[in-house]
mmCIF file of C-alpha atoms in Angstrom:
data_model
loop_
_atom_site.group_PDB
_atom_site.id
_atom_site.type_symbol
_atom_site.label_atom_id
_atom_site.label_comp_id
_atom_site.label_asym_id
_atom_site.label_seq_id
_atom_site.Cartn_x
_atom_site.Cartn_y
_atom_site.Cartn_z
ATOM 1 C CA ASN C 1 83.639 -44.981 80.773
ATOM 2 C CA ALA C 2 83.547 -48.080 78.619
ATOM 3 C CA GLY C 3 85.206 -47.778 75.274
ATOM 4 C CA VAL C 4 88.485 -47.801 73.405
ATOM 5 C CA THR C 5 91.537 -46.140 74.920
ATOM 6 C CA GLN C 6 94.636 -45.248 72.930
ATOM 7 C CA THR C 7 98.027 -44.279 74.271
ATOM 8 C CA PRO C 8 99.912 -42.090 73.686
ATOM 9 C CA LYS C 9 97.807 -39.248 72.279
ATOM 10 C CA PHE C 10 100.725 -37.442 70.662
ATOM 11 C CA ARG C 11 104.238 -38.444 69.725
ATOM 12 C CA VAL C 12 107.118 -37.048 67.711
ATOM 13 C CA LEU C 13 109.682 -39.523 66.406
ATOM 14 C CA LYS C 14 112.897 -39.159 64.520
ATOM 15 C CA THR C 15 113.330 -41.143 61.311
ATOM 16 C CA GLY C 16 114.486 -44.650 62.136
ATOM 17 C CA GLN C 17 113.201 -44.704 65.701
ATOM 18 C CA SER C 18 110.741 -47.322 66.845
ATOM 19 C CA MET C 19 107.619 -47.097 68.960
ATOM 20 C CA THR C 20 104.502 -48.990 69.981
ATOM 21 C CA LEU C 21 100.984 -47.643 70.069
ATOM 22 C CA LEU C 22 98.672 -49.269 72.584
ATOM 23 C CA CYS C 23 94.957 -49.821 72.178
ATOM 24 C CA ALA C 24 92.785 -51.189 74.981
ATOM 25 C CA GLN C 25 89.053 -51.951 74.952
ATOM 26 C CA ASP C 26 86.825 -53.016 77.809
ATOM 27 C CA MET C 27 83.771 -54.108 75.840
ATOM 28 C CA ASN C 28 84.859 -57.720 75.365
ATOM 29 C CA HIS C 29 84.918 -57.203 71.603
ATOM 30 C CA GLU C 30 86.378 -59.950 69.469
ATOM 31 C CA TYR C 31 87.552 -57.756 66.592
ATOM 32 C CA MET C 32 90.076 -54.952 66.761
ATOM 33 C CA TYR C 33 91.518 -52.720 64.051
ATOM 34 C CA TRP C 34 94.170 -50.142 63.379
ATOM 35 C CA TYR C 35 93.450 -47.365 60.863
ATOM 36 C CA ARG C 36 95.443 -44.381 59.742
ATOM 37 C CA GLN C 37 93.853 -41.132 58.631
ATOM 38 C CA ASP C 38 95.562 -38.795 56.210
ATOM 39 C CA PRO C 39 94.286 -35.617 54.535
ATOM 40 C CA GLY C 40 92.630 -36.427 51.222
ATOM 41 C CA MET C 41 93.051 -40.175 51.747
ATOM 42 C CA GLY C 42 90.421 -40.859 54.345
ATOM 43 C CA LEU C 43 90.706 -43.744 56.782
ATOM 44 C CA ARG C 44 92.691 -46.758 55.651
ATOM 45 C CA LEU C 45 92.980 -50.093 57.404
ATOM 46 C CA ILE C 46 96.495 -51.074 58.483
ATOM 47 C CA HIS C 47 96.016 -54.363 60.357
ATOM 48 C CA TYR C 48 93.201 -56.075 62.141
ATOM 49 C CA SER C 49 92.588 -58.948 64.515
ATOM 50 C CA VAL C 50 89.627 -61.305 64.740
ATOM 51 C CA GLY C 51 90.646 -62.746 68.072
ATOM 52 C CA GLU C 52 93.345 -63.201 70.661
ATOM 53 C CA GLY C 53 96.551 -64.402 69.083
ATOM 54 C CA THR C 54 95.456 -63.723 65.497
ATOM 55 C CA THR C 55 96.272 -60.788 63.237
ATOM 56 C CA ALA C 56 95.942 -60.007 59.548
ATOM 57 C CA LYS C 57 97.004 -57.369 57.049
ATOM 58 C CA GLY C 58 94.739 -54.623 55.882
ATOM 59 C CA GLU C 59 95.063 -52.186 53.008
ATOM 60 C CA VAL C 60 98.324 -50.464 54.034
ATOM 61 C CA PRO C 61 100.334 -52.861 56.268
ATOM 62 C CA ASP C 62 103.883 -52.123 55.128
ATOM 63 C CA GLY C 63 106.146 -50.729 57.833
ATOM 64 C CA TYR C 64 103.871 -51.813 60.679
ATOM 65 C CA ASN C 65 103.559 -54.852 62.892
ATOM 66 C CA VAL C 66 100.840 -55.786 65.348
ATOM 67 C CA SER C 67 100.232 -58.136 68.203
ATOM 68 C CA ARG C 68 97.202 -59.232 70.160
ATOM 69 C CA LEU C 69 98.368 -61.255 73.112
ATOM 70 C CA LYS C 70 95.308 -60.405 75.176
ATOM 71 C CA LYS C 71 91.754 -60.015 73.940
ATOM 72 C CA GLN C 72 91.455 -56.482 75.281
ATOM 73 C CA ASN C 73 94.727 -55.137 73.848
ATOM 74 C CA PHE C 74 95.935 -54.534 70.311
ATOM 75 C CA LEU C 75 99.423 -53.124 69.791
ATOM 76 C CA LEU C 76 100.705 -51.366 66.687
ATOM 77 C CA GLY C 77 104.465 -51.216 66.235
ATOM 78 C CA LEU C 78 106.677 -49.147 64.002
ATOM 79 C CA GLU C 79 110.116 -50.725 63.839
ATOM 80 C CA SER C 80 111.859 -47.983 61.861
ATOM 81 C CA ALA C 81 109.714 -44.893 61.509
ATOM 82 C CA ALA C 82 109.616 -42.979 58.229
ATOM 83 C CA PRO C 83 108.199 -39.519 57.467
ATOM 84 C CA SER C 84 105.506 -41.213 55.345
ATOM 85 C CA GLN C 85 104.133 -42.658 58.575
ATOM 86 C CA THR C 86 103.241 -39.224 59.865
ATOM 87 C CA SER C 87 99.528 -39.586 60.388
ATOM 88 C CA VAL C 88 96.719 -39.870 62.879
ATOM 89 C CA TYR C 89 96.223 -43.447 64.009
ATOM 90 C CA PHE C 90 92.888 -44.763 65.188
ATOM 91 C CA CYS C 91 92.120 -48.000 66.906
ATOM 92 C CA ALA C 92 88.635 -49.493 66.769
ATOM 93 C CA SER C 93 86.818 -52.550 68.016
ATOM 94 C CA SER C 94 83.605 -54.378 67.250
ATOM 95 C CA SER C 95 81.733 -57.462 68.290
ATOM 96 C CA ARG C 96 81.824 -60.463 65.982
ATOM 97 C CA THR C 97 78.504 -59.607 64.437
ATOM 98 C CA GLY C 98 78.646 -55.861 64.963
ATOM 99 C CA ASN C 99 74.928 -55.781 64.563
ATOM 100 C CA LEU C 100 74.060 -53.837 67.676
ATOM 101 C CA TYR C 101 76.599 -51.099 68.101
ATOM 102 C CA GLY C 102 78.839 -51.271 65.062
ATOM 103 C CA TYR C 103 82.364 -50.051 65.541
ATOM 104 C CA THR C 104 83.740 -48.081 68.494
ATOM 105 C CA PHE C 105 86.763 -45.869 67.889
ATOM 106 C CA GLY C 106 89.452 -44.519 70.153
ATOM 107 C CA SER C 107 90.348 -40.835 70.231
ATOM 108 C CA GLY C 108 93.459 -41.284 68.107
ATOM 109 C CA THR C 109 97.232 -40.908 68.277
ATOM 110 C CA ARG C 110 98.802 -38.070 66.355
ATOM 111 C CA LEU C 111 102.252 -39.183 65.207
ATOM 112 C CA THR C 112 104.823 -36.965 63.554
ATOM 113 C CA VAL C 113 108.014 -38.438 62.117
ATOM 114 C CA VAL C 114 110.750 -35.893 61.429
ATOM 115 C CA LYS Q 1 86.865 -53.532 45.589
ATOM 116 C CA GLN Q 2 84.281 -51.560 47.511
ATOM 117 C CA GLU Q 3 84.437 -47.798 47.054
ATOM 118 C CA VAL Q 4 82.524 -45.289 49.131
ATOM 119 C CA THR Q 5 81.905 -41.761 47.893
ATOM 120 C CA GLN Q 6 80.502 -38.856 49.862
ATOM 121 C CA ILE Q 7 79.003 -35.789 48.276
ATOM 122 C CA PRO Q 8 79.423 -32.923 48.864
ATOM 123 C CA ALA Q 9 82.955 -32.780 50.247
ATOM 124 C CA ALA Q 10 82.076 -29.607 52.129
ATOM 125 C CA LEU Q 11 78.845 -27.858 52.986
ATOM 126 C CA SER Q 12 78.120 -24.523 54.623
ATOM 127 C CA VAL Q 13 74.611 -23.645 55.808
ATOM 128 C CA PRO Q 14 72.984 -21.105 58.108
ATOM 129 C CA GLU Q 15 71.630 -22.273 61.419
ATOM 130 C CA GLY Q 16 68.145 -23.739 61.288
ATOM 131 C CA GLU Q 17 68.343 -25.261 57.839
ATOM 132 C CA ASN Q 18 67.526 -28.879 57.145
ATOM 133 C CA LEU Q 19 70.253 -30.615 55.175
ATOM 134 C CA VAL Q 20 71.114 -33.897 53.495
ATOM 135 C CA LEU Q 21 74.483 -35.581 53.245
ATOM 136 C CA ASN Q 22 74.956 -38.249 50.609
ATOM 137 C CA CYS Q 23 76.897 -41.500 50.593
ATOM 138 C CA SER Q 24 77.178 -43.976 47.736
ATOM 139 C CA PHE Q 25 78.891 -47.348 47.556
ATOM 140 C CA THR Q 26 79.795 -49.495 44.577
ATOM 141 C CA ASP Q 27 79.075 -53.001 45.884
ATOM 142 C CA SER Q 28 75.549 -53.436 47.212
ATOM 143 C CA ALA Q 29 76.416 -56.642 49.093
ATOM 144 C CA ILE Q 30 76.888 -54.884 52.416
ATOM 145 C CA TYR Q 31 76.217 -56.111 55.934
ATOM 146 C CA ASN Q 32 75.527 -52.705 57.407
ATOM 147 C CA LEU Q 33 76.304 -49.003 57.034
ATOM 148 C CA GLN Q 34 77.430 -46.663 59.782
ATOM 149 C CA TRP Q 35 77.489 -42.890 59.983
ATOM 150 C CA PHE Q 36 80.134 -41.235 62.139
ATOM 151 C CA ARG Q 37 80.857 -37.736 63.261
ATOM 152 C CA GLN Q 38 84.404 -36.439 63.692
ATOM 153 C CA ASP Q 39 85.222 -33.155 65.373
ATOM 154 C CA PRO Q 40 88.544 -31.483 64.499
ATOM 155 C CA GLY Q 41 91.448 -33.271 66.158
ATOM 156 C CA LYS Q 42 89.144 -35.854 67.710
ATOM 157 C CA GLY Q 43 88.137 -39.447 67.185
ATOM 158 C CA LEU Q 44 85.061 -40.837 65.479
ATOM 159 C CA THR Q 45 81.720 -40.910 67.221
ATOM 160 C CA SER Q 46 79.106 -43.317 65.933
ATOM 161 C CA LEU Q 47 75.822 -41.631 65.033
ATOM 162 C CA LEU Q 48 73.666 -44.259 63.388
ATOM 163 C CA LEU Q 49 74.011 -47.863 62.288
ATOM 164 C CA ILE Q 50 71.708 -49.290 59.620
ATOM 165 C CA GLN Q 51 71.555 -53.008 58.959
ATOM 166 C CA SER Q 52 71.269 -54.143 55.346
ATOM 167 C CA SER Q 53 67.692 -55.265 55.975
ATOM 168 C CA GLN Q 54 66.636 -51.865 57.302
ATOM 169 C CA ARG Q 55 65.524 -48.796 55.376
ATOM 170 C CA GLU Q 56 66.233 -46.116 57.948
ATOM 171 C CA GLN Q 57 67.310 -45.266 61.463
ATOM 172 C CA THR Q 58 66.532 -42.193 63.527
ATOM 173 C CA SER Q 59 68.228 -40.564 66.479
ATOM 174 C CA GLY Q 60 66.950 -37.180 67.601
ATOM 175 C CA ARG Q 61 67.350 -34.721 64.736
ATOM 176 C CA LEU Q 62 69.230 -37.259 62.640
ATOM 177 C CA ASN Q 63 67.715 -39.665 60.172
ATOM 178 C CA ALA Q 64 69.717 -42.046 58.028
ATOM 179 C CA SER Q 65 68.242 -43.954 55.119
ATOM 180 C CA LEU Q 66 69.607 -46.870 53.157
ATOM 181 C CA ASP Q 67 68.775 -47.970 49.615
ATOM 182 C CA LYS Q 68 70.944 -51.015 49.283
ATOM 183 C CA SER Q 69 69.905 -51.883 45.739
ATOM 184 C CA SER Q 70 70.996 -48.500 44.399
ATOM 185 C CA GLY Q 71 74.038 -48.300 46.665
ATOM 186 C CA ARG Q 72 73.013 -45.118 48.435
ATOM 187 C CA SER Q 73 72.537 -43.746 51.909
ATOM 188 C CA THR Q 74 71.567 -40.300 53.096
ATOM 189 C CA LEU Q 75 71.978 -38.583 56.442
ATOM 190 C CA TYR Q 76 69.301 -36.006 57.088
ATOM 191 C CA ILE Q 77 69.934 -33.380 59.760
ATOM 192 C CA ALA Q 78 66.902 -31.369 60.811
ATOM 193 C CA ALA Q 79 67.059 -27.819 62.145
ATOM 194 C CA SER Q 80 70.837 -27.633 62.011
ATOM 195 C CA GLN Q 81 72.781 -25.986 64.840
ATOM 196 C CA PRO Q 82 76.338 -24.596 65.069
ATOM 197 C CA GLY Q 83 77.180 -27.548 67.291
ATOM 198 C CA ASP Q 84 76.526 -29.833 64.322
ATOM 199 C CA SER Q 85 79.639 -28.459 62.632
ATOM 200 C CA ALA Q 86 81.960 -31.414 62.084
ATOM 201 C CA THR Q 87 83.038 -33.910 59.458
ATOM 202 C CA TYR Q 88 80.536 -36.672 58.788
ATOM 203 C CA LEU Q 89 81.849 -40.024 57.623
ATOM 204 C CA CYS Q 90 79.979 -42.875 56.042
ATOM 205 C CA ALA Q 91 81.343 -46.423 56.266
ATOM 206 C CA VAL Q 92 80.132 -49.771 54.984
ATOM 207 C CA ARG Q 93 80.777 -53.216 56.341
ATOM 208 C CA GLU Q 94 80.744 -55.921 53.727
ATOM 209 C CA ASN Q 95 79.604 -59.489 53.720
ATOM 210 C CA SER Q 96 82.960 -61.124 54.100
ATOM 211 C CA GLY Q 97 84.827 -63.477 56.411
ATOM 212 C CA TYR Q 98 85.947 -60.577 58.554
ATOM 213 C CA SER Q 99 84.144 -57.383 59.353
ATOM 214 C CA THR Q 100 86.204 -54.423 58.209
ATOM 215 C CA LEU Q 101 84.838 -51.039 57.284
ATOM 216 C CA THR Q 102 85.363 -49.110 54.068
ATOM 217 C CA PHE Q 103 85.129 -45.381 54.630
ATOM 218 C CA GLY Q 104 84.183 -42.455 52.482
ATOM 219 C CA LYS Q 105 86.344 -39.348 52.717
ATOM 220 C CA GLY Q 106 83.680 -37.422 54.554
ATOM 221 C CA THR Q 107 81.603 -34.280 54.275
ATOM 222 C CA MET Q 108 82.844 -31.270 56.227
ATOM 223 C CA LEU Q 109 79.807 -29.400 57.553
ATOM 224 C CA LEU Q 110 79.842 -25.829 58.819
ATOM 225 C CA VAL Q 111 76.696 -24.419 60.380
ATOM 226 C CA SER Q 112 76.840 -20.667 60.864
ATOM 227 C CA PRO Q 113 74.923 -18.853 63.618
#
């Protein structure tokens, strides 16, 4: 099925470890986003990309890095994980105008940092 | 800074009732508004998308309205069913150089048989 695919779905990290979350979309969308969702805080934007090779900071970018080497992929990296990064991470994509279908979200990655 | 508020935070109704979920936003200069559904432990599923020039959108038992000037949207669910139990999120996309969404914190709906 067309859509946004996130891997892995679950991960447990020790403090200080690094990891990369992968997001892939097959809808030829220009824009891609990484959000985190925490109880009581709602969804907050970490980083986003408006096209291949371009990225920008969102509301809560500290401790994360991103890359978009290919239009269909958007990677979120944690260089040195901290317990405060325990969260559910969602990737999303949209077309440049987003006027037909809005945003499409992946199923999420549940990350626990111990 | 745009802020999105959803009221109530939680709602419990018996099956068959019609119900309304509310969403308000502080900056009326939006591009569109999207309603999502999120089941526990799952991702977000888009329900309805309303452009700023539209007043409402309908899909099956769902109807979403938009009053841009007053900064409000409502999601109406007719003849609720236990399968409607989920968290409903409202999000606005602003008129800006890039199209990010600002989310409300959601309304958790429980429909009892």
